[in-house]
Amino acid sequence: DAKTTQPPSMDCAEGRAANLPCNHSTISGNEYVYWYRQIHSQGPQYIIHGLKNNETNEMASLIITEDRKSSTLILPHATLRDTAVYYCIVRVQNNAGNMLTFGGGTRLMVKP
Amino acid sequence: NAGVTQTPKFRVLKTGQSMTLLCAQDMNHEYMYWYRQDPGMGLRLIHYSVGEGTTAKGEVPDGYNVSRLKKQNFLLGLESAAPSQTSVYFCASRETVNQETQYFGPGTRLLVL
């Protein structure tokens, strides 16, 4: 799996958009970008994933640059409950035994 | 639909004791995983299973055994607990090889004294 780089921490005001960047300059053509988050003392939670097109679901939007070397997770209206560690993971799809390799992640603090 | 559940939530063991952690999922998922997470670190895969009756080693399998006798259950055993196995253990499940999303349980906190 390609290595990812994320800022260790970010703050965001409640109600504002939270933009979390991720660099994955060594990504290869068949690797997807996945985002998970882990709220304190809970199990990780899937957020969104994509290959090269931008994606949106009920939780977030994922913007992937044209060269696929970086991406941004956008939480459009952050709430206090979005305070968590956010992990950007790059991996090949369709591999049964492929574990999720979590790096350091970004600790997002949403403040009132 | 409870998703992925884990039992127990918390346990204290003495060195050398044994125990079994139970993971159950009601989503009819084929794949199940056991991870451990140490303070300030990411997840490390212990063992996984691609279907009933099958298991495979992950990144850190030593000191653990697993069984998948029923599709919905994945058991993680510690035969002789060591302080190095103090950790939070997460179970996850995944529908099929074409569905990449993993769904995690709430975790089991294990302290080995």
mmCIF file of C-alpha atoms in Angstrom, chain A:
data_model
loop_
_atom_site.group_PDB
_atom_site.id
_atom_site.type_symbol
_atom_site.label_atom_id
_atom_site.label_comp_id
_atom_site.label_asym_id
_atom_site.label_seq_id
_atom_site.Cartn_x
_atom_site.Cartn_y
_atom_site.Cartn_z
ATOM 1 C CA ASP A 1 0.000 0.000 0.000
ATOM 2 C CA ALA A 2 1.184 3.527 -0.767
ATOM 3 C CA LYS A 3 2.384 5.663 2.131
ATOM 4 C CA THR A 4 0.242 8.618 3.158
ATOM 5 C CA THR A 5 1.109 11.852 4.927
ATOM 6 C CA GLN A 6 -1.394 13.829 6.992
ATOM 7 C CA PRO A 7 -1.040 16.800 9.337
ATOM 8 C CA PRO A 8 -1.076 15.581 12.940
ATOM 9 C CA SER A 9 -3.812 17.921 14.090
ATOM 10 C CA MET A 10 -6.341 20.503 12.935
ATOM 11 C CA ASP A 11 -8.972 22.689 14.530
ATOM 12 C CA CYS A 12 -12.302 23.624 13.024
ATOM 13 C CA ALA A 13 -15.134 25.856 14.239
ATOM 14 C CA GLU A 14 -18.477 24.157 14.702
ATOM 15 C CA GLY A 15 -20.702 24.653 11.659
ATOM 16 C CA ARG A 16 -17.799 25.409 9.345
ATOM 17 C CA ALA A 17 -16.343 23.114 6.728
ATOM 18 C CA ALA A 18 -13.436 20.933 7.812
ATOM 19 C CA ASN A 19 -10.923 20.253 5.046
ATOM 20 C CA LEU A 20 -8.500 17.442 5.847
ATOM 21 C CA PRO A 21 -5.587 16.980 3.420
ATOM 22 C CA CYS A 22 -3.693 13.822 2.594
ATOM 23 C CA ASN A 23 -0.607 13.359 0.450
ATOM 24 C CA HIS A 24 -0.075 10.049 -1.315
ATOM 25 C CA SER A 25 2.535 10.837 -3.942
ATOM 26 C CA THR A 26 3.524 7.186 -4.518
ATOM 27 C CA ILE A 27 -0.003 5.983 -5.225
ATOM 28 C CA SER A 28 -0.256 3.518 -8.061
ATOM 29 C CA GLY A 29 -2.943 3.264 -10.704
ATOM 30 C CA ASN A 30 -5.027 0.535 -9.062
ATOM 31 C CA GLU A 31 -4.974 1.942 -5.537
ATOM 32 C CA TYR A 32 -8.023 3.580 -4.009
ATOM 33 C CA VAL A 33 -8.090 6.345 -1.415
ATOM 34 C CA TYR A 34 -10.087 5.468 1.705
ATOM 35 C CA TRP A 35 -10.966 7.584 4.685
ATOM 36 C CA TYR A 36 -11.864 6.232 8.111
ATOM 37 C CA ARG A 37 -12.216 7.999 11.407
ATOM 38 C CA GLN A 38 -11.928 6.913 15.005
ATOM 39 C CA ILE A 39 -13.824 8.719 17.696
ATOM 40 C CA HIS A 40 -12.249 8.388 21.117
ATOM 41 C CA SER A 41 -12.687 4.929 22.646
ATOM 42 C CA GLN A 42 -14.666 3.640 19.678
ATOM 43 C CA GLY A 43 -13.892 1.396 16.738
ATOM 44 C CA PRO A 44 -12.884 2.940 13.419
ATOM 45 C CA GLN A 45 -15.701 4.056 11.125
ATOM 46 C CA TYR A 46 -15.663 4.061 7.341
ATOM 47 C CA ILE A 47 -16.346 7.469 5.779
ATOM 48 C CA ILE A 48 -15.764 7.420 2.030
ATOM 49 C CA HIS A 49 -13.467 6.154 -0.711
ATOM 50 C CA GLY A 50 -12.605 6.918 -4.333
ATOM 51 C CA LEU A 51 -10.284 6.093 -7.216
ATOM 52 C CA LYS A 52 -9.943 9.246 -9.279
ATOM 53 C CA ASN A 53 -13.313 10.972 -9.439
ATOM 54 C CA ASN A 54 -14.592 13.160 -6.646
ATOM 55 C CA GLU A 55 -17.070 11.384 -4.405
ATOM 56 C CA THR A 56 -19.808 12.536 -2.058
ATOM 57 C CA ASN A 57 -21.999 10.723 0.425
ATOM 58 C CA GLU A 58 -24.113 11.651 3.416
ATOM 59 C CA MET A 59 -21.059 12.054 5.627
ATOM 60 C CA ALA A 60 -18.457 13.809 3.508
ATOM 61 C CA SER A 61 -16.955 14.685 0.155
ATOM 62 C CA LEU A 62 -13.675 13.408 -1.219
ATOM 63 C CA ILE A 63 -11.689 15.521 -3.650
ATOM 64 C CA ILE A 64 -8.819 13.767 -5.443
ATOM 65 C CA THR A 65 -6.352 15.797 -7.495
ATOM 66 C CA GLU A 66 -6.006 15.029 -11.177
ATOM 67 C CA ASP A 67 -2.558 13.474 -10.699
ATOM 68 C CA ARG A 68 -3.961 11.500 -7.726
ATOM 69 C CA LYS A 69 -0.986 12.445 -5.569
ATOM 70 C CA SER A 70 -3.162 14.090 -2.935
ATOM 71 C CA SER A 71 -6.737 14.273 -1.725
ATOM 72 C CA THR A 72 -8.928 16.264 0.641
ATOM 73 C CA LEU A 73 -11.729 15.029 2.840
ATOM 74 C CA ILE A 74 -14.391 17.670 3.364
ATOM 75 C CA LEU A 75 -16.887 17.619 6.230
ATOM 76 C CA PRO A 76 -19.239 20.355 5.014
ATOM 77 C CA HIS A 77 -20.707 21.415 8.364
ATOM 78 C CA ALA A 78 -18.569 20.077 11.181
ATOM 79 C CA THR A 79 -20.240 19.307 14.501
ATOM 80 C CA LEU A 80 -18.740 18.583 17.908
ATOM 81 C CA ARG A 81 -19.424 14.893 17.260
ATOM 82 C CA ASP A 82 -16.993 14.999 14.329
ATOM 83 C CA THR A 83 -14.085 15.415 16.747
ATOM 84 C CA ALA A 84 -11.982 12.331 15.992
ATOM 85 C CA VAL A 85 -8.780 11.052 14.419
ATOM 86 C CA TYR A 86 -9.163 10.854 10.640
ATOM 87 C CA TYR A 87 -7.136 8.317 8.700
ATOM 88 C CA CYS A 88 -6.335 8.451 5.008
ATOM 89 C CA ILE A 89 -5.496 5.013 3.617
ATOM 90 C CA VAL A 90 -4.405 4.059 0.136
ATOM 91 C CA ARG A 91 -4.880 0.461 -0.885
ATOM 92 C CA VAL A 92 -5.635 -1.959 -3.633
ATOM 93 C CA GLN A 93 -9.221 -3.076 -3.733
ATOM 94 C CA ASN A 94 -10.463 -6.646 -3.959
ATOM 95 C CA ASN A 95 -7.928 -8.255 -1.688
ATOM 96 C CA ALA A 96 -9.503 -10.397 0.994
ATOM 97 C CA GLY A 97 -6.572 -10.445 3.331
ATOM 98 C CA ASN A 98 -5.564 -6.853 2.843
ATOM 99 C CA MET A 99 -5.542 -5.301 6.250
ATOM 100 C CA LEU A 100 -6.232 -1.670 6.944
ATOM 101 C CA THR A 101 -2.924 0.053 7.676
ATOM 102 C CA PHE A 102 -3.591 3.143 9.712
ATOM 103 C CA GLY A 103 -0.871 5.764 9.891
ATOM 104 C CA GLY A 104 -0.807 8.609 12.369
ATOM 105 C CA GLY A 105 -3.926 10.287 11.043
ATOM 106 C CA THR A 106 -5.139 13.827 11.690
ATOM 107 C CA ARG A 107 -6.669 14.640 15.046
ATOM 108 C CA LEU A 108 -9.557 16.982 14.232
ATOM 109 C CA MET A 109 -10.851 19.095 17.078
ATOM 110 C CA VAL A 110 -14.176 20.779 16.388
ATOM 111 C CA LYS A 111 -14.649 23.726 18.696
ATOM 112 C CA PRO A 112 -17.861 25.555 19.653
#
